[in-house]
Structure formats: structure tokens, C-alpha cells
XYZ file of C-alpha atoms in Angstrom:
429
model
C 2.721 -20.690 28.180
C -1.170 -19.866 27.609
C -2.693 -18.918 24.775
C -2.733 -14.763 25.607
C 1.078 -15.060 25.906
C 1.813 -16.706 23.011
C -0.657 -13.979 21.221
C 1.585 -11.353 23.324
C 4.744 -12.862 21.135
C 2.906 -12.334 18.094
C 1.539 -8.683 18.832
C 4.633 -7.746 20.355
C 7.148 -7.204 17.590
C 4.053 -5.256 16.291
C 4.352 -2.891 18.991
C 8.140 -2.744 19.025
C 8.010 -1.609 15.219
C 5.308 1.135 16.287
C 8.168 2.515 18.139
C 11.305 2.085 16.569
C 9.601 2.664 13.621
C 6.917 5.122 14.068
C 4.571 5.789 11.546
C 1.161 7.746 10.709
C -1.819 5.649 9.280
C -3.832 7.128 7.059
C -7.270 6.987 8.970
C -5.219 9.340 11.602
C -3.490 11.788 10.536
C -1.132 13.695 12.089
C -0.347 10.909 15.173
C 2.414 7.986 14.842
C 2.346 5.292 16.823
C 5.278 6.959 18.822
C 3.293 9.386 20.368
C 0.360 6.384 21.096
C 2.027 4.740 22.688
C 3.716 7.670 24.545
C -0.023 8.604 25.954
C -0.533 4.814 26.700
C 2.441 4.761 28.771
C 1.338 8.076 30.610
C -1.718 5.869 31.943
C 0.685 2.913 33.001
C 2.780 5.673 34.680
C 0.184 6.787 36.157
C -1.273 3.836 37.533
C 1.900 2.283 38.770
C 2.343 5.538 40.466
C -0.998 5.197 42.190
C 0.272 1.835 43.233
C 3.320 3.246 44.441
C 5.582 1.088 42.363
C 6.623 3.323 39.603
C 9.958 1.906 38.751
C 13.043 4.271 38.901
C 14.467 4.553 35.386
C 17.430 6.381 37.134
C 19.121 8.543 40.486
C 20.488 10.494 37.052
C 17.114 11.123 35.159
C 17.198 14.471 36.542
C 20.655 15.400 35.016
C 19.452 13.670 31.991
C 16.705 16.179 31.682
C 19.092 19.407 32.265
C 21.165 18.253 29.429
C 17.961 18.138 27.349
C 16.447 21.426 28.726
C 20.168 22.800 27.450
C 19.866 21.893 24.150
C 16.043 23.375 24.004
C 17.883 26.508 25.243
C 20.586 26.693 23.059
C 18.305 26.625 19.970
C 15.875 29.131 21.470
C 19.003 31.385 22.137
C 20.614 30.703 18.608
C 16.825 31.124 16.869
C 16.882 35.055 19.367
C 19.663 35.926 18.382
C 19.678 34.655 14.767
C 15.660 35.767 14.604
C 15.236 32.913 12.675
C 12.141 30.362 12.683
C 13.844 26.975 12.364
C 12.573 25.697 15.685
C 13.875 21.557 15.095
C 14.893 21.087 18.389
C 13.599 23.921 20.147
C 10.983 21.219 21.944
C 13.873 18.412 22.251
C 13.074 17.637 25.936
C 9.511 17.484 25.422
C 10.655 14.473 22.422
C 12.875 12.704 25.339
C 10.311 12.183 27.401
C 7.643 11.068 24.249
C 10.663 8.550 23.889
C 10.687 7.687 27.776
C 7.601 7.526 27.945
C 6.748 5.229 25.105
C 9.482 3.034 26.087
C 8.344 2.753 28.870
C 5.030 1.109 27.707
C 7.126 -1.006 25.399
C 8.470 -2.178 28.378
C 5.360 -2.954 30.389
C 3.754 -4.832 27.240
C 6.993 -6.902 27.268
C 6.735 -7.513 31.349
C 3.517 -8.358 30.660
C 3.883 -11.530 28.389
C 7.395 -12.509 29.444
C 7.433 -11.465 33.068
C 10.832 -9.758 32.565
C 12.056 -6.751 30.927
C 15.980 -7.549 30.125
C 18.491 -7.078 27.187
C 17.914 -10.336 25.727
C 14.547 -9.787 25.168
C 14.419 -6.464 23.850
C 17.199 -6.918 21.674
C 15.609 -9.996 19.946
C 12.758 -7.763 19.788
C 14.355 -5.846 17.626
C 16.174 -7.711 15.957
C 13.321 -9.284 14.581
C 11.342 -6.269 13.557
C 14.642 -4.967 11.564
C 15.080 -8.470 9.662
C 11.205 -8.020 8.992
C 11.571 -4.704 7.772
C 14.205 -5.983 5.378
C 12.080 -9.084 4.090
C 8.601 -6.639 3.732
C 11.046 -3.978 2.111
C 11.209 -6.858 -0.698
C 7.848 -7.865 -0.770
C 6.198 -4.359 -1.185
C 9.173 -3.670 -3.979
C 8.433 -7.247 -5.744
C 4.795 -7.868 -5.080
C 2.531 -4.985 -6.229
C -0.560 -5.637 -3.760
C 1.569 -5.454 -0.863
C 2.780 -2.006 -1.978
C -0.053 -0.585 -2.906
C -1.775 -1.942 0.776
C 1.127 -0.062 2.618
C 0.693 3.026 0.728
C -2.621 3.292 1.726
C -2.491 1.969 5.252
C 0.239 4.585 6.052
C 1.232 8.352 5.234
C 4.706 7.707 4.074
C 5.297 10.517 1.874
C 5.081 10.463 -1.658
C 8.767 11.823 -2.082
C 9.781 7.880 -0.945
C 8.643 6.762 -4.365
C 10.729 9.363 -6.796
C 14.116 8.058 -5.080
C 13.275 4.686 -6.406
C 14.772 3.224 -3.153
C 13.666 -0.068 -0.742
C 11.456 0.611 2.396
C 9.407 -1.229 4.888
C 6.847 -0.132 7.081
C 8.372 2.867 8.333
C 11.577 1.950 7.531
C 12.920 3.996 5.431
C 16.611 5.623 3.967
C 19.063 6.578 6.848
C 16.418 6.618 9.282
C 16.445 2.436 8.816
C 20.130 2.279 8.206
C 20.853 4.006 11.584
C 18.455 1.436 13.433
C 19.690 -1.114 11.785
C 23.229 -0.704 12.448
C 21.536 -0.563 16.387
C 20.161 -3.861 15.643
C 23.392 -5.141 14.322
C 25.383 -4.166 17.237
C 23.061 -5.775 19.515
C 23.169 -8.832 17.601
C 26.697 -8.777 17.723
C 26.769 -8.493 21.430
C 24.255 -11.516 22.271
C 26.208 -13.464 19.697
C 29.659 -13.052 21.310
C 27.718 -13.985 25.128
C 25.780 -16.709 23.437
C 29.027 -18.396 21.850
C 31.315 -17.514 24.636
C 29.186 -19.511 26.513
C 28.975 -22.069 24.258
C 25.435 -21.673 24.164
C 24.791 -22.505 20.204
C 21.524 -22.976 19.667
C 20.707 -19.103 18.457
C 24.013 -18.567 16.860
C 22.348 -19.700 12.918
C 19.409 -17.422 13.724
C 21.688 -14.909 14.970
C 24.169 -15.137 11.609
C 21.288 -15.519 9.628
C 19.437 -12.044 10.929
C 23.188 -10.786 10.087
C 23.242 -12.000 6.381
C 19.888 -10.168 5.858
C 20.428 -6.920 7.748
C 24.026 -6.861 5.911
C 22.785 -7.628 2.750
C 19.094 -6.186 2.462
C 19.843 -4.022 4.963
C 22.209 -2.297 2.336
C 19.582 -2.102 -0.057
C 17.787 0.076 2.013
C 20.475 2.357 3.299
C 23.989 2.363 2.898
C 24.504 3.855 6.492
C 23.133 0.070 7.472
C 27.334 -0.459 6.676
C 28.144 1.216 10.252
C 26.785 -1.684 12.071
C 28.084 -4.171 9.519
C 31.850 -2.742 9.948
C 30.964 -2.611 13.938
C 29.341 -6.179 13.936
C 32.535 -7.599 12.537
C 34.761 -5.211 14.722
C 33.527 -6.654 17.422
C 33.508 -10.624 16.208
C 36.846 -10.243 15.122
C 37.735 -9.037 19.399
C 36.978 -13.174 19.833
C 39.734 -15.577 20.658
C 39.426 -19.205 20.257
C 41.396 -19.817 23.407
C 38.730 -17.957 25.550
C 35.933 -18.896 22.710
C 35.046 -22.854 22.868
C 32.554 -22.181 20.140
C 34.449 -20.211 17.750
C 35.276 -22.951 15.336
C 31.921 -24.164 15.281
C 30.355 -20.104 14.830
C 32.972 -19.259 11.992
C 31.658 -22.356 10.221
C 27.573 -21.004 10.601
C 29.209 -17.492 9.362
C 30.958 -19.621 6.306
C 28.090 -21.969 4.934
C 25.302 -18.787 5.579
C 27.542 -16.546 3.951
C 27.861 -18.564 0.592
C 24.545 -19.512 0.649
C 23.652 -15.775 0.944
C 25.960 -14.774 -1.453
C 24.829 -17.384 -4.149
C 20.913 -16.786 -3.645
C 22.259 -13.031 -4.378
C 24.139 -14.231 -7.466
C 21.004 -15.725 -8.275
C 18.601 -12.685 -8.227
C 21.367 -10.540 -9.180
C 21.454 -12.339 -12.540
C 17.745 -12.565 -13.099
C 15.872 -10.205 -11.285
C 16.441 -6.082 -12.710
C 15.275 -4.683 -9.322
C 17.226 -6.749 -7.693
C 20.296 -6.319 -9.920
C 20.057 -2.602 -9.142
C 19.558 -2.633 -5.787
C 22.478 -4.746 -5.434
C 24.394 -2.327 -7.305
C 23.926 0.262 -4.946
C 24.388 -1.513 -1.898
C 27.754 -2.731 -2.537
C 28.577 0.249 -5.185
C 31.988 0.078 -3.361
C 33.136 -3.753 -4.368
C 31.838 -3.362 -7.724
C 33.536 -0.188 -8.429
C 36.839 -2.299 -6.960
C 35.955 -5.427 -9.114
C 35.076 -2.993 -12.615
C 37.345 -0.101 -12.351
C 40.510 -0.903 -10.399
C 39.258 1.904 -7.444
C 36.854 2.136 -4.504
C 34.229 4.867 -4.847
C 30.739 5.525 -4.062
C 28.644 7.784 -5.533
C 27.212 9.274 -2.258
C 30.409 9.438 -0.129
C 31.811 11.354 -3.310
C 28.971 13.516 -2.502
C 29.287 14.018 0.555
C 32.640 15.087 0.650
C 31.510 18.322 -1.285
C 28.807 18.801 1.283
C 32.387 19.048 3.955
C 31.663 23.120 4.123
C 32.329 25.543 7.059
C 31.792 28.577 8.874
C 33.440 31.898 7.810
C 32.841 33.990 11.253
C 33.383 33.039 14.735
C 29.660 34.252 15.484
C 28.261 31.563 13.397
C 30.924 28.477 15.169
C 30.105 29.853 18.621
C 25.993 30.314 18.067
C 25.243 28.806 14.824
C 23.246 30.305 12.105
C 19.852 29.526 13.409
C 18.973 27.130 10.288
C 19.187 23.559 10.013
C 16.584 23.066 7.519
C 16.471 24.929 4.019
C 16.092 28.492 4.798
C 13.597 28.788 1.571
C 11.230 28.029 4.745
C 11.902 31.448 6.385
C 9.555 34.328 4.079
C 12.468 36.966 6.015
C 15.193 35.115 4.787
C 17.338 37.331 2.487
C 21.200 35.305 2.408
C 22.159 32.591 -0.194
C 19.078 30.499 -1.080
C 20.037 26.829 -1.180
C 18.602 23.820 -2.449
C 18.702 21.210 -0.495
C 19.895 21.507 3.444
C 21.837 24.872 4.566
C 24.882 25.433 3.419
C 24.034 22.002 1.115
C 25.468 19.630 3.719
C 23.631 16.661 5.049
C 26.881 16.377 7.571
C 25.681 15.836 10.827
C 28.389 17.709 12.829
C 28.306 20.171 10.714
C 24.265 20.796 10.626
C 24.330 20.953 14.566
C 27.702 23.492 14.120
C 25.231 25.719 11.644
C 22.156 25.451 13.445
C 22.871 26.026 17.066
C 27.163 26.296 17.085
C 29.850 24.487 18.226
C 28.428 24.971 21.926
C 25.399 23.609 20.666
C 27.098 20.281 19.376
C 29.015 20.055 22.406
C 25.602 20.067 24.741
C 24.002 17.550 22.630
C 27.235 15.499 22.233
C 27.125 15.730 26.165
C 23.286 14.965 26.549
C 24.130 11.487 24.602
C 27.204 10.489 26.386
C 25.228 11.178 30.014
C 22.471 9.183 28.810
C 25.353 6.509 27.831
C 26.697 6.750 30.527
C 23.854 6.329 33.014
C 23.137 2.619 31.274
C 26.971 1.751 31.922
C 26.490 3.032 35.504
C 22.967 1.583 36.007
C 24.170 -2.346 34.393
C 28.262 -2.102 33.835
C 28.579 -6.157 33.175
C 26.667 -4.714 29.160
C 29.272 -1.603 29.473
C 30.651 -2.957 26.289
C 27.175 -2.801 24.149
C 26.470 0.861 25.408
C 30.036 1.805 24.402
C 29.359 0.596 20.730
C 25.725 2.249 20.949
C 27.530 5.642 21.377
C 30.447 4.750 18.392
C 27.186 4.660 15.996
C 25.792 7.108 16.783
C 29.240 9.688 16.511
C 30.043 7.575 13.227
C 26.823 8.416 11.857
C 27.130 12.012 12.947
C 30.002 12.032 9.852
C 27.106 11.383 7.607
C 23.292 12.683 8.789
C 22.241 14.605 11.465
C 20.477 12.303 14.310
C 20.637 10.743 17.413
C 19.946 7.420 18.858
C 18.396 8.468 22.460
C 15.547 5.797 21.299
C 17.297 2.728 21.836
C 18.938 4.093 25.393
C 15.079 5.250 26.453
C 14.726 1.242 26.203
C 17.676 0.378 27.944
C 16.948 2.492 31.069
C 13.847 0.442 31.852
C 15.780 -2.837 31.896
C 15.043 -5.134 34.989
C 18.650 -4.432 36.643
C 18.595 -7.055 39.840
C 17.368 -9.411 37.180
C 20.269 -8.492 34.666
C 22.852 -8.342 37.525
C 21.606 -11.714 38.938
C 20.805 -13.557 35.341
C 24.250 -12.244 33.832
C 25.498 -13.682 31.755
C 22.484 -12.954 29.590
C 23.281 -16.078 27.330
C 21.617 -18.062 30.078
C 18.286 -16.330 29.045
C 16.798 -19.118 26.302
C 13.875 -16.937 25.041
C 13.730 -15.706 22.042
């Protein structure tokens, strides 16, 4: 390897974090690295284009893009005939394609140093950034310098600090939790090919990048717990008859596990911060272990915030808001504090903002884009599949969507993937 592709390695988790965690420096206001590298992957476009080798993404990108286009329309119609301002997703194909389009650049830098764009690669990728999220989470909480560098390298919102909660460098509350329960999945799936195969040379880096994200992870966001609970779904689908390896990975999950759980004990018992933000990550056990029950604070919450419509006009078309309305000068119903209707449920946002036909179009938008990956690689039809369980499970609890991680998967190499598979053969990290 020569010396610019071992600088690509380095620089390239950089630019993976600039898009699966975008953020806004400082110095330029107003444009995250999302967008940056959207425009820099409108001038690969372009030029491949020129060349005539634009790669397809997919015979289905078109459909893709009606399914988008619907759910622009459906909140233009539901802000008509509400006459309301809330205009959230009123540009939502115009964000696909800043997705598609940045991805698409992530892709080329990643062709560029490794000659390849497949799954293995771009889910290390990412793996890595979300286990170095979790470690600089801790160092800008515990080391004052680094904290005080990120808050003035990046516009992060000075509403981060009165919630006294963990964050990285865009990583932040249930916008990290979601990506890392991506992450998690991901690292599930290469673990299961790599031990299957009885490949085991990444399953400690694997389980270790699994302590973290379960364990820091937490800290950050409890919603980090959907790809913990998936992660071990899946692990527990393994059979040692069909498994060579599983002896040998259950023993890796054993001696990282206590040593996780001890170097926890440890910081637990001396380190406040620490002590609280253990607290709140696994608010659950502790509540078992003090008080005889299971109960978290925010999931007692959120069942109060389980609230629904009173008139068939508002679950057809929605109400037109899916921010607070305290937004809208013309606004003369209930004022609210927090979200409408005070519900941070994500079915239940979409149901209020655009309707029930609303949900159902962007329900449908993500399960096309689904299942165009399944249809453009089936052997990984098993990763996409747990893709779309997070992001429905997380629809219980926030309002969001995962398109981001499928706008990477559409560029994979697929006659390398189809001829390379089973990925566990891949030995780059």
C-alpha cells in the first residue's frame, strides 16, 4: 500500500463522520459537511458522466424518487389544506438526493483508496466512527480542553449543554442512538459471516466495538438499546452445529464482557460523571436491582406522550404541525410546550403532521428503498431486513428515518459483492 492510501485510511473515517454525522463549523455557518460533500459528489457525478461511466445506483431509482416526490406532496397538501407553515418535509426529495448524492462521494473517496466499494468496508467504516464517537463523547465530558476545542470548532447548539448529557462530534441524543443501533446491526451481521466462516481474527475487535457502543453508547442515548436488543437477536439465531467458531466467539463475548463490566465497576465507584451516566444508561437494571421493578424514567414518559386524534380529518390529512405550533404567529388552538400534541412518538408525529396516508407513503418510501438493496444484493437480504426493524422500532419512540445508511448501500460494488460473497473473505479492515 503507498503512502497516499494509507493517508486515505486515516482521512477516511473523517469523511464518513462528515456524513453520518453532519455538522456545521463555526468558520461556516449555515453548511454541514452533508451538504459538502453533497456538492462534491455533484462534480464526481458529473465527471463520471462525462466519461460515460456513471454507475447505476438502481433500474428502481426512479420509483424511489415518486415515493419521495409523494411525501413532498402530501405535506404541501396537508400544510393547503391545514394553512399551516410547518414545511419539515415539504423539500424531502430534494434531502434524498443531498443523501444520494453525498453518498455517493463517500463512495468514490472509498473506491479511491481501497479500489472497492463493498459492505465490508463501509460497515467497518462506520463502525469505527461510532466507537470513536463514543470514546471522544468521554474525552470532551472528562477532559475540559477537548470540550471547550469542539465547542468552538462546531455550532452544536447551546441547548446540548443544559441536558447535561454525553456527545461527540455531531453525535448527539437520539440522533447518535439511532446510528448507532445502525452500526450495531452491521456489526452483528459481519460478525455472524466472519465466525460462520471461521474467520476469527476480527471477532475481539468486533465484540470489543460491541462492549463500547453497548455500554457508552447508552450513555449517549438510550435508543442506542435497539441495536443492542437486535445485535443479540441476531447472535442468539447462531447454532454451534452450523457455527465452528461459536465456542471460541462466546468465550471473546465472556472475558470482554467482564472486563467491560469491571472497568465500569471501576469508574462507576470513583468517577461522579461517570457514576451518573451509568445510572441513566442502564436506569432499567438498577431500578430491578434497588426497587424490585423495571422502570425508566423516559419510557414512563413517553407513555403519556401515547395521545391521538379526535376527528377523522386530522387521521386522514394530519394537522399540518409537527413542530411546536408556538412557531405559527396565526396559530390560535392549544399552545403546547414541547412537540404538538406533547408527543415525541414517531408514528404518531407523522399521523399529526401529514395523516395516516402520510405515514403510510413514507412507511412505503422506506420499505421500496429496502427493498431495492434486497433486490439489487439478496445474499445481505438479512442485514437490510434488520435495517428496516430499526428504523419501525424507533418510529415507537422519535420521529426519523434511516434513508442515510440505504443511500450508502445502493452504491455498493454488486458483481464484486455477488462474486466476493461471502463477505468474510474480505480481510480489510
Amino acid at each position: 500500500m503507498m503512502w497516499y492510501k494509507y493517508l486515505g485510511v486515516i482521512l477516511l473515517p473523517v469523511i464518513v463522520s462528515f456524513f453520518y454525522f453532519p455538522i456545521v463549523f463555526r468558520i461556516l455557518p449555515g453548511v454541514n459537511t452533508k451538504m459538502a460533500l453533497a456538492v462534491i459528489g455533484c462534480f464526481f457525478a458529473g465527471y463520471q458522466m462525462a466519461r460515460r461511466s456513471f454507475p447505476t445506483v438502481d433500474k428502481q431509482l426512479l420509483i424511489i424518487s415518486l415515493w419521495a416526490l409523494s411525501i413532498s406532496f402530501i405535506t404541501f397538501f396537508s400544510m393547503t389544506y391545514n394553512d399551516t407553515p410547518d414545511n419539515t418535509y415539504l423539500t424531502y426529495i430534494i434531502s434524498m438526493y443531498v443523501w444520494l448524492i453525498g453518498a455517493y462521494a463517500v463512495s468514490t473517496f472509498i473506491r479511491w483508496v481501497h479500489g472497492k466499494y463493498t459492505l465490508t468496508l463501509i460497515s467497518n467504516y462506520i463502525i469505527t466512527v461510532c466507537v470513536a464517537q463514543c470514546v471522544l463523547a468521554l474525552v470532551i465530558d472528562q477532559y475540559l480542553p477537548a470540550k471547550i476545542f469542539v465547542n468552538n470548532l462546531i455550532d452544536k447548539g447551546d441547548w446540548i449543554d443544559s441536558v447535561h448529557r454525553l456527545y461527540g462530534i455531531g453525535a448527539e441524543l437520539d440522533t447518535a442512538g439511532i446510528r448507532f443501533s445502525i452500526s450495531l446491526v452491521m456489526l452483528g451481521y459481519l460478525l455472524k459471516n466472519a465466525a460462520r466462516n471461521g474467520l476469527v481474527k476480527f471477532i475481539p475487535l468486533y465484540l470489543a466495538g460491541f462492549i463500547i457502543l453497548a455500554i457508552v453508547g447508552n450513555m449517549v442515548a438510550r435508543t442506542t438499546s435497539v441495536g443492542v436488543l437486535l445485535f443479540l437477536f441476531y447472535l442468539l439465531l447462531y447454532r454451534p452445529t452450523e457455527n465452528p467458531s461459536f465456542k471460541k466467539t462466546l468465550g471473546w463475548i465472556m472475558l470482554l464482557a467482564t472486563v467491560a463490566v469491571l472497568i465500569t465497576i471501576y469508574f462507576y465507584n470513583t468517577n461522579p460523571a461517570i457514576y451518573k451516566y451509568t445510572r441513566f444508561a442502564f436506569e432499567g437494571f438498577f431500578n430491578l436491582y434497588e426497587n424490585g421493578e423495571w422502570s425508566i424514567a423516559s419510557n414512563e414518559k413517553l407513555k403519556t406522550m401515547y395521545v391521538f386524534p379526535e376527528s377523522m380529518k386530522t387521521w386522514f390529512f394530519g394537522d399540518g404541525y409537527i413542530v411546536n405550533p408556538k412557531a405559527d404567529p396565526y396559530y390560535t388552538g392549544k399552545m403546547f410546550t414541547g412537540y404538538y400534541q406533547n408527543t415525541d412518538v414517531g408514528y404518531l408525529r407523522f399521523i399529526f403532521y401529514f395523516g395516516i396516508i402520510g405515514l403510510l407513503l413514507f412507511s412505503g418510501f422506506i420499505l421500496q428503498v429496502g427493498k431495492n438493496c434486497i433486490k439489487k444484493i439478496p445474499q445481505y437480504k438479512e442485514l437490510f431486513l434488520l435495517l428496516l426493524a430499526v428504523n419501525f422500532i424507533v418510529w415507537f419512540k422519535v420521529s426519523t428515518d434511516i434513508f442515510l445508511i440505504f443511500a450508502l448501500l445502493l452504491f455498493l460494488d454488486e458483481e464484486k459483492e455477488m462474486n466476493n460473497y461471502p463477505m468474510a473473505n474480505e480481510n480489510t479492515l
